[in-house]
Each structure stands twice: as structure tokens, then as C-alpha cells.
Amino acid sequence: AAGWDTEAGDCVIEDDWPGYSLDLFNYPAHYSGDLDCVIVPHGVIMDRTERIARNIMDDLGDHDIVVLCVLKGGYQFCADLVDRIKALSRNSNCTIPMRVHFIRLKSYLNDQSTEDLHILGAEDMSFLAGKAIVGTGKTMKTLLKHVEAFKPKMIKVAGLLVKRVSQNSACLPDYVGFEIPNRFVVGYALDYNEYFRDLNHICVISESGKMKYKI
Ligand code: HPA
Ligand code: MG
């Protein structure tokens, strides 16, 4: 898709990608039957995150970094990304101070984006946002408007996943892990009604999984 750099374009997961069979991976037994396939294995997420950390370091130079982690779905990606950035700074002579803040956003009920978006814990800030998934892009747009009001020197958004949906094109992260089909995914801190955060791989939820945890 248009609009982002060629490297992110190389991490496109096509609509006809069937994913990996769950039988090939280890995952919590309490979710057997609730998932269709593994769409991004944990190790691949970690490798891609390491590369994004390097790109961020290259771009930000010696600016101070204030990380804004968007809870809850972004916590794992943010933690792993910060970890990789710390490792890179340890191994280079340009080390940058990094502060980490957390805010909480909630906009999904079941697998649907709801109208009301809640921002909790946003006070004084100037940021780089760490977000795990950009679904409709609505959340990101609202958050950016809020952050811009604090007039930071630079704002960069890192999102692990971007869904291929048409409304998205206006608002994309500066750093994208993977572009994925427009399907509801869970795992690596992404939830379905608070379930599946305890799954390491990013998986496609099954119809019976949706039924089982519907509220
Ligand atoms: N999974 C979990 N949370 C989400 C998704 C998704 O596919 N899209 C937006 N929020
Ligand atoms: Mg959620």
C-alpha cells in the first residue's frame, strides 16, 4: 500500500497468507480451539522490533526520548522496543536518556471499534508513541492531536501492526512492524475482551473463540 517507506512495505502479510498451523508452535492449552492460525510468530516479532529500534536510533540521533506507551495492547511491543533501544545505546557511544510514560486507551468492544475513545493518564508530555496496533487509525489520530498540543520537538509513532483498511491511509505510524489483512488478531498483549494477552504469538481468533469470550 502507498504512504509508508519501502522497508515497511517489505513486511506485508498478504490477504491470502494462511498463517502457520497452531500445531507447529507452543501456545497456552486453555486457548486450544479459540484460534485459527499463527499470523506472526513471537520470534519474528522480536527480530522486527530489533530492526525498528535501530531505525529509531538512526533517526533520532542524540535527542532525548520520551516514550509514550499506549496501554494496554501496546505494553509488550513498547517494553520490547525500549529494551532493544537500551541494548543499542549500551553498545554505542551515543547514549540517549529515555523516559517512559504510560497512557491508557480503550475503544474496542468485542471486535468492533466503538465511538467513544477514552484517554486515561495523559498529563504533561512530549512523545514518541509505542502502539501495538493501528486498526482504524481513529485512535492514533485522537492521540496525536492530544500530544501535539504539548508542542514536542518531534513526534514519531511506532506501531507493530497496521491493518489494511481504507480509512487508514490518512494516519499511519512512522515505524511499522507489519502490514496485516483486515482480520481480528490477538496475542502479544492484543486482546479480545481482555483475553489472549497471555499469548506470545500474534494469532487470528477463531469464530468459536469469538463466541466463547463474547460479552
Ligand atoms: N485485535 C486486538 N485489538 C485490536 C485489533 C485487533 O485486531 N484492532 C484494533 N484493536
Ligand atoms: Mg483491546
XYZ file of N, CA and C and ligand atoms in Angstrom:
656
model
N 0.846 -1.216 0.000
C 0.000 0.000 0.000
C 0.871 1.252 0.000
N 0.303 2.340 -0.440
C 1.054 3.593 -0.536
C 1.176 4.262 0.823
N 2.116 5.168 0.927
C 2.134 6.039 2.100
C 3.218 5.769 3.116
N 3.857 4.618 3.090
C 4.960 4.448 4.023
C 6.205 3.939 3.339
N 7.298 3.925 4.110
C 8.586 3.658 3.483
C 8.670 2.234 2.957
N 9.624 2.041 2.049
C 9.703 0.775 1.346
C 10.046 -0.382 2.269
N 10.750 -0.066 3.343
C 11.108 -1.175 4.219
C 9.879 -1.784 4.890
N 8.990 -0.905 5.396
C 7.749 -1.408 5.993
C 6.953 -2.161 4.940
N 7.029 -1.658 3.682
C 6.334 -2.316 2.589
C 6.829 -3.736 2.363
N 8.035 -4.030 2.821
C 8.566 -5.377 2.690
C 8.047 -6.318 3.767
N 7.350 -5.758 4.744
C 6.786 -6.597 5.800
C 5.271 -6.680 5.671
N 4.832 -6.968 4.468
C 3.398 -7.070 4.204
C 2.961 -8.521 4.329
N 1.946 -8.761 5.110
C 1.348 -10.091 5.176
C 0.085 -10.044 4.327
N 0.121 -10.810 3.217
C -0.948 -10.724 2.215
C -2.255 -11.359 2.701
N -3.359 -10.936 2.063
C -4.682 -11.451 2.431
C -4.800 -12.970 2.289
N -4.069 -13.534 1.325
C -4.204 -14.976 1.116
C -3.186 -15.801 1.921
N -2.427 -15.129 2.790
C -1.476 -15.857 3.654
C -2.271 -16.671 4.680
N -2.164 -18.011 4.633
C -2.987 -18.834 5.531
C -2.468 -18.854 6.971
N -1.285 -18.312 7.205
C -0.698 -18.361 8.547
C -0.052 -19.717 8.785
N 0.529 -19.880 9.977
C 1.121 -21.161 10.342
C 0.107 -21.955 11.150
N 0.153 -23.265 10.981
C -0.703 -24.136 11.792
C -0.303 -24.011 13.264
N -1.295 -23.969 14.118
C -1.019 -23.875 15.559
C -0.237 -25.080 16.065
N -0.351 -26.193 15.346
C 0.348 -27.414 15.755
C 1.864 -27.262 15.709
N 2.342 -26.272 14.974
C 3.791 -26.082 14.833
C 4.389 -25.296 15.981
N 3.546 -24.687 16.807
C 4.035 -23.793 17.861
C 3.492 -24.187 19.221
N 4.158 -23.655 20.236
C 3.684 -23.827 21.595
C 2.790 -22.639 21.948
N 1.658 -22.909 22.548
C 0.762 -21.821 22.995
C -0.077 -22.349 24.138
N -0.665 -21.460 24.955
C -1.391 -21.938 26.136
C -2.541 -22.886 25.774
N -2.583 -24.030 26.446
C -3.592 -25.059 26.162
C -5.016 -24.540 26.370
N -5.166 -23.534 27.261
C -6.531 -23.031 27.510
C -7.111 -22.304 26.289
N -6.292 -22.045 25.279
C -6.813 -21.395 24.073
C -6.981 -22.368 22.904
N -6.856 -23.663 23.152
C -6.999 -24.575 22.022
C -8.452 -24.521 21.538
N -8.607 -24.406 20.231
C -9.938 -24.263 19.625
C -10.365 -22.811 19.454
N -9.659 -21.911 20.126
C -10.054 -20.494 20.077
C -9.321 -19.699 18.989
N -8.369 -20.371 18.318
C -7.536 -19.665 17.336
C -7.558 -20.376 15.992
N -7.435 -19.615 14.910
C -7.378 -20.194 13.566
C -5.958 -20.512 13.134
N -5.045 -19.588 13.368
C -3.663 -19.779 12.915
C -2.746 -18.765 13.593
N -1.449 -19.010 13.459
C -0.447 -18.042 13.916
C -0.125 -17.149 12.717
N -0.338 -15.869 12.864
C -0.073 -14.983 11.725
C 1.328 -14.358 11.819
N 1.786 -14.004 13.038
C 3.184 -13.573 13.219
C 3.753 -14.270 14.462
N 4.686 -15.201 14.273
C 5.283 -15.894 15.421
C 6.095 -14.928 16.294
N 6.190 -15.258 17.570
C 6.852 -14.375 18.536
C 8.274 -14.009 18.140
N 9.031 -14.990 17.652
C 10.428 -14.729 17.275
C 10.541 -13.722 16.147
N 9.594 -13.769 15.232
C 9.605 -12.831 14.100
C 9.287 -11.419 14.605
N 8.364 -11.328 15.546
C 8.040 -10.030 16.156
C 9.301 -9.440 16.789
N 10.037 -10.286 17.510
C 11.232 -9.819 18.215
C 12.314 -9.345 17.243
N 12.495 -10.071 16.157
C 13.506 -9.673 15.173
C 13.134 -8.358 14.493
N 11.879 -8.228 14.169
C 11.424 -6.998 13.507
C 11.541 -5.807 14.472
N 11.241 -6.043 15.738
C 11.325 -4.992 16.752
C 12.759 -4.495 16.918
N 13.697 -5.422 16.837
C 15.102 -5.053 16.941
C 15.495 -4.125 15.796
N 14.986 -4.413 14.601
C 15.287 -3.580 13.445
C 14.641 -2.196 13.579
N 13.406 -2.158 14.071
C 12.720 -0.869 14.263
C 13.485 -0.029 15.286
N 13.999 -0.667 16.319
C 14.789 0.045 17.335
C 16.000 0.709 16.677
N 16.636 -0.012 15.775
C 17.801 0.560 15.089
C 17.401 1.740 14.209
N 16.289 1.608 13.505
C 15.815 2.716 12.670
C 15.502 3.944 13.523
N 14.904 3.738 14.674
C 14.572 4.854 15.567
C 15.847 5.537 16.046
N 16.830 4.752 16.448
C 18.104 5.317 16.905
C 18.783 6.117 15.797
N 18.740 5.591 14.582
C 19.354 6.293 13.451
C 18.659 7.622 13.202
N 17.339 7.651 13.326
C 16.574 8.864 13.017
C 16.625 9.901 14.130
N 16.634 9.462 15.368
C 16.512 10.421 16.465
C 17.843 11.020 16.877
N 18.931 10.434 16.420
C 20.239 10.972 16.749
C 20.413 11.101 18.244
N 20.765 12.322 18.696
C 21.015 12.452 20.129
C 19.907 13.221 20.855
N 18.703 13.233 20.287
C 17.576 13.833 21.005
C 17.223 12.982 22.211
N 16.774 13.653 23.272
C 16.193 12.906 24.388
C 14.934 12.207 23.876
N 14.656 11.051 24.405
C 13.432 10.362 24.001
C 12.468 10.275 25.181
N 11.237 10.680 24.928
C 10.180 10.407 25.896
C 9.251 9.403 25.219
N 9.172 8.230 25.790
C 8.350 7.178 25.204
C 6.962 7.241 25.812
N 5.971 7.194 24.967
C 4.597 7.113 25.444
C 4.061 5.745 25.067
N 3.877 4.921 26.060
C 3.361 3.577 25.811
C 1.845 3.617 25.905
N 1.199 3.131 24.858
C -0.259 3.141 24.862
C -0.768 1.793 25.382
N -1.322 1.851 26.588
C -1.852 0.645 27.240
C -3.269 0.372 26.751
N -3.738 -0.849 26.836
C -2.978 -1.965 27.339
C -2.278 -2.704 26.198
N -2.851 -2.670 25.012
C -2.365 -3.509 23.913
C -0.935 -3.239 23.493
N -0.438 -2.020 23.794
C 0.902 -1.677 23.355
C 1.994 -2.045 24.345
N 1.620 -2.608 25.487
C 2.642 -2.742 26.530
C 3.776 -3.676 26.152
N 3.464 -4.773 25.500
C 4.520 -5.740 25.191
C 5.462 -5.215 24.108
N 4.869 -4.634 23.079
C 5.677 -4.066 21.992
C 6.536 -2.941 22.537
N 5.956 -2.089 23.371
C 6.695 -0.964 23.933
C 7.844 -1.462 24.806
N 7.555 -2.421 25.658
C 8.592 -2.953 26.553
C 9.737 -3.562 25.739
N 9.407 -4.342 24.722
C 10.446 -4.982 23.912
C 11.214 -3.953 23.079
N 10.503 -2.940 22.576
C 11.158 -1.901 21.775
C 12.121 -1.078 22.646
N 11.664 -0.689 23.820
C 12.522 0.065 24.747
C 13.752 -0.774 25.111
N 13.521 -2.037 25.306
C 14.609 -2.949 25.631
C 15.664 -3.011 24.525
N 15.213 -3.077 23.292
C 16.135 -3.114 22.153
C 16.873 -1.780 21.998
N 16.154 -0.673 22.237
C 16.797 0.645 22.153
C 17.875 0.759 23.239
N 17.566 0.282 24.431
C 18.558 0.300 25.520
C 19.780 -0.512 25.139
N 19.568 -1.673 24.555
C 20.690 -2.525 24.175
C 21.565 -1.840 23.124
N 20.925 -1.194 22.144
C 21.687 -0.483 21.117
C 22.467 0.670 21.717
N 21.848 1.389 22.660
C 22.556 2.509 23.262
C 23.726 2.043 24.107
N 23.573 0.911 24.755
C 24.683 0.347 25.544
C 25.878 0.059 24.662
N 25.594 -0.394 23.455
C 26.667 -0.806 22.564
C 27.162 0.275 21.626
N 26.743 1.512 21.872
C 27.260 2.584 21.029
C 27.710 3.712 21.945
N 28.472 4.670 21.370
C 28.910 5.751 22.249
C 27.933 6.916 22.291
N 26.850 6.833 21.460
C 25.837 7.867 21.603
C 24.701 7.305 22.431
N 24.692 7.598 23.705
C 23.605 7.082 24.532
C 22.641 8.210 24.833
N 21.363 7.905 24.721
C 20.359 8.934 24.920
C 19.491 8.609 26.122
N 19.199 9.661 26.946
C 18.319 9.409 28.074
C 16.906 9.124 27.560
N 16.235 8.235 28.216
C 14.907 7.846 27.775
C 13.981 7.801 28.981
N 12.864 8.510 28.875
C 11.847 8.428 29.923
C 10.650 7.679 29.359
N 9.956 6.952 30.191
C 8.814 6.168 29.712
C 7.548 6.564 30.465
N 6.516 6.927 29.713
C 5.204 7.235 30.299
C 4.181 6.241 29.759
N 3.088 6.180 30.470
C 2.025 5.251 30.057
C 0.701 5.973 29.980
N -0.032 5.703 28.945
C -1.410 6.164 28.937
C -2.287 4.991 28.533
N -3.545 5.134 28.861
C -4.458 4.043 28.620
C -5.521 4.492 27.634
N -5.735 3.689 26.605
C -6.783 3.982 25.636
C -7.682 2.769 25.512
N -8.952 3.020 25.376
C -9.847 1.887 25.155
C -10.914 2.294 24.160
N -11.039 1.530 23.086
C -12.064 1.875 22.108
C -12.764 0.657 21.523
N -12.289 -0.542 21.887
C -12.873 -1.745 21.290
C -13.753 -2.520 22.258
N -14.926 -2.936 21.758
C -15.780 -3.870 22.493
C -15.982 -5.050 21.552
N -15.803 -6.270 22.060
C -15.745 -7.442 21.203
C -14.707 -7.161 20.107
N -15.065 -7.293 18.826
C -14.045 -6.987 17.816
C -14.362 -5.707 17.058
N -15.170 -4.851 17.653
C -15.595 -3.631 16.974
C -15.026 -2.376 17.617
N -14.626 -1.428 16.778
C -14.178 -0.131 17.248
C -15.410 0.654 17.665
N -15.426 1.176 18.882
C -16.592 1.920 19.356
C -16.365 3.412 19.160
N -17.421 4.187 19.266
C -17.342 5.617 19.044
C -16.550 6.332 20.139
N -16.783 5.930 21.371
C -16.150 6.663 22.469
C -14.769 6.120 22.784
N -13.822 7.032 22.755
C -12.429 6.700 22.995
C -12.019 7.363 24.300
N -11.495 6.595 25.213
C -11.097 7.160 26.496
C -9.591 7.284 26.574
N -9.097 8.458 26.913
C -7.671 8.631 27.190
C -7.524 8.800 28.693
N -6.811 7.899 29.320
C -6.608 7.967 30.766
C -5.126 8.144 31.066
N -4.801 9.060 31.970
C -3.422 9.201 32.436
C -2.571 10.130 31.601
N -3.172 10.906 30.712
C -2.391 11.814 29.874
C -2.229 13.153 30.575
N -1.001 13.463 30.992
C -0.779 14.767 31.620
C 0.169 15.576 30.750
N 1.342 15.861 31.291
C 2.282 16.713 30.582
C 3.234 15.850 29.765
N 3.360 16.112 28.467
C 4.152 15.195 27.647
C 4.683 15.716 26.312
N 5.722 15.057 25.851
C 6.276 15.287 24.513
C 6.857 13.953 24.093
N 6.371 13.392 23.044
C 6.485 11.947 22.912
C 6.851 11.275 21.627
N 7.237 10.060 21.828
C 7.274 9.059 20.779
C 6.305 7.976 21.261
N 5.334 7.689 20.469
C 4.329 6.740 20.940
C 4.673 5.303 20.586
N 4.437 4.402 21.480
C 4.623 2.975 21.228
C 3.273 2.300 21.239
N 2.805 1.934 20.088
C 1.479 1.372 19.996
C 1.563 0.053 19.258
N 0.761 -0.912 19.687
C 0.886 -2.230 19.078
C 0.109 -2.364 17.784
N -1.069 -1.770 17.719
C -1.870 -2.000 16.516
C -2.593 -0.737 16.089
N -2.585 -0.498 14.794
C -3.365 0.596 14.254
C -4.468 -0.043 13.434
N -5.663 -0.026 13.999
C -6.803 -0.661 13.348
C -7.428 0.331 12.393
N -8.275 1.199 12.892
C -8.936 2.181 12.041
C -8.084 3.430 11.884
N -7.137 3.665 12.783
C -6.338 4.879 12.745
C -7.001 6.000 13.523
N -8.239 5.769 13.956
C -9.001 6.783 14.687
C -8.347 7.069 16.045
N -7.932 6.004 16.691
C -7.289 6.115 17.993
C -6.013 6.946 17.888
N -5.227 6.626 16.857
C -3.951 7.296 16.679
C -4.159 8.781 16.388
N -5.165 9.098 15.581
C -5.433 10.482 15.232
C -5.803 11.287 16.478
N -6.659 10.729 17.312
C -7.088 11.396 18.544
C -5.899 11.626 19.471
N -5.079 10.603 19.596
C -3.931 10.682 20.487
C -2.915 11.712 19.990
N -2.656 11.717 18.685
C -1.696 12.669 18.128
C -2.140 14.106 18.353
N -3.430 14.358 18.186
C -3.949 15.699 18.388
C -3.672 16.132 19.838
N -3.880 15.209 20.738
C -3.648 15.470 22.154
C -2.171 15.752 22.443
N -1.308 14.946 21.873
C 0.132 15.076 22.124
C 0.702 16.346 21.487
N 0.224 16.673 20.284
C 0.710 17.866 19.584
C 0.480 19.143 20.392
N -0.562 19.163 21.172
C -0.878 20.329 21.996
C 0.261 20.668 22.959
N 1.100 19.685 23.285
C 2.224 19.938 24.192
C 3.476 20.406 23.461
N 3.379 20.568 22.149
C 4.458 21.086 21.311
C 5.820 20.406 21.510
N 5.873 19.103 21.348
C 7.178 18.436 21.421
C 7.998 18.771 20.173
N 9.329 18.617 20.267
C 10.212 18.928 19.147
C 9.928 18.008 17.966
N 9.644 16.784 18.282
C 9.435 15.792 17.227
C 8.485 14.728 17.771
N 7.585 14.263 16.937
C 6.715 13.152 17.350
C 6.865 12.032 16.328
N 7.164 10.862 16.814
C 7.232 9.706 15.926
C 6.357 8.620 16.514
N 5.626 7.944 15.647
C 4.764 6.870 16.127
C 5.300 5.529 15.629
N 5.439 4.597 16.545
C 5.819 3.239 16.176
C 4.629 2.320 16.432
N 4.224 1.619 15.415
C 3.122 0.663 15.565
C 3.583 -0.690 15.061
N 3.346 -1.725 15.829
C 3.785 -3.054 15.398
C 2.981 -3.524 14.193
N 1.677 -3.312 14.241
C 0.812 -3.799 13.166
C -0.030 -2.678 12.593
N -0.180 -2.692 11.294
C -1.148 -1.805 10.658
C -2.081 -2.671 9.837
N -3.377 -2.490 10.058
C -4.345 -3.261 9.274
C -4.596 -2.595 7.945
N -4.760 -3.428 6.915
C -5.081 -2.896 5.596
C -6.556 -2.567 5.517
N -6.905 -1.377 5.984
C -8.290 -0.908 5.849
C -8.221 0.465 5.201
N -9.257 0.820 4.433
C -9.156 2.031 3.623
C -9.063 3.325 4.438
N -9.762 3.403 5.574
C -9.756 4.648 6.359
C -8.353 4.989 6.871
N -7.473 3.993 6.833
C -6.174 4.096 7.446
C -5.231 5.115 6.833
N -5.350 5.292 5.520
C -4.308 5.952 4.751
C -3.929 7.342 5.261
N -4.863 8.029 5.902
C -4.575 9.387 6.354
C -3.616 9.416 7.541
N -3.541 8.365 8.299
C -2.805 8.400 9.563
C -2.063 7.093 9.794
N -0.791 7.074 9.386
C -0.008 5.858 9.548
C 1.185 6.111 10.454
N 1.629 5.091 11.190
C 2.798 5.259 12.042
C 4.055 5.533 11.211
N 5.039 6.185 11.820
C 6.325 6.403 11.154
C 7.116 5.102 11.061
N 6.922 4.229 12.027
C 7.592 2.925 12.034
C 6.523 1.846 12.117
N 6.520 0.966 11.139
C 5.514 -0.091 11.092
C 6.200 -1.445 11.143
N 5.737 -2.306 12.008
C 6.277 -3.657 12.074
C 5.794 -4.495 10.906
N 4.489 -4.668 10.818
C 3.892 -5.496 9.775
C 2.581 -4.888 9.309
N 2.357 -4.997 8.019
C 1.041 -4.657 7.488
C 0.269 -5.957 7.374
N -0.904 -6.008 7.980
C -1.651 -7.276 8.029
C -3.045 -7.146 7.397
N -3.632 -8.287 7.027
C -5.000 -8.255 6.495
C -5.978 -7.719 7.541
N -7.128 -7.289 7.090
C -8.133 -6.741 7.993
C -8.906 -7.851 8.707
N -8.200 -8.506 9.625
C -8.816 -9.578 10.416
C -8.518 -9.278 11.875
N -9.362 -9.784 12.768
C -9.129 -9.504 14.184
C -8.055 -10.447 14.714
N -6.980 -9.859 15.232
C -5.861 -10.664 15.729
C -5.697 -10.472 17.234
N -5.104 -11.465 17.850
C -4.894 -11.434 19.304
C -3.499 -11.953 19.631
N -3.078 -11.696 20.863
C -1.784 -12.183 21.322
C -0.756 -11.070 21.365
N 0.368 -11.312 22.042
C 1.420 -10.313 22.207
C 0.788 -9.030 22.784
N -0.025 -9.209 23.786
C -0.732 -8.136 24.521
C -2.001 -7.625 23.844
N -2.260 -8.066 22.621
C -3.529 -7.660 21.990
C -4.640 -8.579 22.488
N -5.761 -7.979 22.815
C -6.827 -8.756 23.448
C -8.103 -8.843 22.631
N -8.944 -9.769 23.083
C -10.353 -9.800 22.698
C -11.081 -9.828 24.034
N -11.700 -8.729 24.382
C -12.352 -8.599 25.704
C -11.448 -9.038 26.861
N -10.221 -8.602 26.810
C -9.200 -8.844 27.853
C -8.571 -10.241 27.821
N -9.050 -11.135 26.969
C -8.432 -12.455 26.854
C -7.342 -12.416 25.775
N -6.488 -13.397 25.797
C -5.412 -13.625 24.814
C -4.179 -12.731 24.975
N -4.142 -11.880 26.005
C -2.921 -11.087 26.195
C -1.774 -12.001 26.622
N -2.123 -13.142 27.197
C -1.134 -14.115 27.675
C -0.753 -15.119 26.597
N -0.695 -14.649 25.348
C -0.318 -15.492 24.219
C 0.853 -14.779 23.553
N 1.947 -15.489 23.261
C 3.147 -14.818 22.731
C 3.079 -14.486 21.244
N 2.445 -15.366 20.500
C 2.364 -15.166 19.045
C 1.167 -14.296 18.705
N 1.221 -13.645 17.548
C 0.032 -12.941 17.077
C -0.759 -13.917 16.215
N -2.005 -14.136 16.631
C -2.837 -15.166 16.016
C -4.158 -14.587 15.540
N -4.792 -15.306 14.628
C -6.147 -14.950 14.216
C -7.098 -15.738 15.103
N -8.043 -15.011 15.709
C -9.021 -15.647 16.592
C -10.033 -16.430 15.740
N -10.514 -17.550 16.250
C -11.495 -18.336 15.501
C -12.906 -17.863 15.829
N -13.870 -18.287 15.019
C -15.270 -17.923 15.299
C -15.692 -18.460 16.660
N -15.272 -19.681 16.982
C -15.673 -20.231 18.287
C -14.975 -19.492 19.430
N -13.767 -19.012 19.179
C -13.085 -18.186 20.178
C -13.841 -16.894 20.433
N -14.329 -16.287 19.349
C -15.111 -15.047 19.498
C -16.379 -15.291 20.297
N -17.036 -16.423 20.011
C -18.275 -16.778 20.732
C -17.993 -16.999 22.213
N -16.920 -17.731 22.473
C -16.603 -18.136 23.848
C -16.354 -16.934 24.762
N -15.697 -15.906 24.237
C -15.324 -14.767 25.085
C -16.132 -13.503 24.796
N -17.235 -13.665 24.091
C -18.091 -12.507 23.767
C -18.750 -11.968 25.039
N -18.910 -10.635 25.105
C -19.655 -10.089 26.254
C -20.842 -9.239 25.780
N -7.002 -7.144 17.847
C -6.993 -6.596 19.077
N -7.214 -5.298 19.303
C -7.437 -4.508 18.232
C -7.458 -5.025 16.920
C -7.232 -6.409 16.718
O -7.232 -6.952 15.585
N -7.691 -3.979 16.091
C -7.798 -2.873 16.874
N -7.667 -3.176 18.169
Mg -8.288 -4.157 23.251
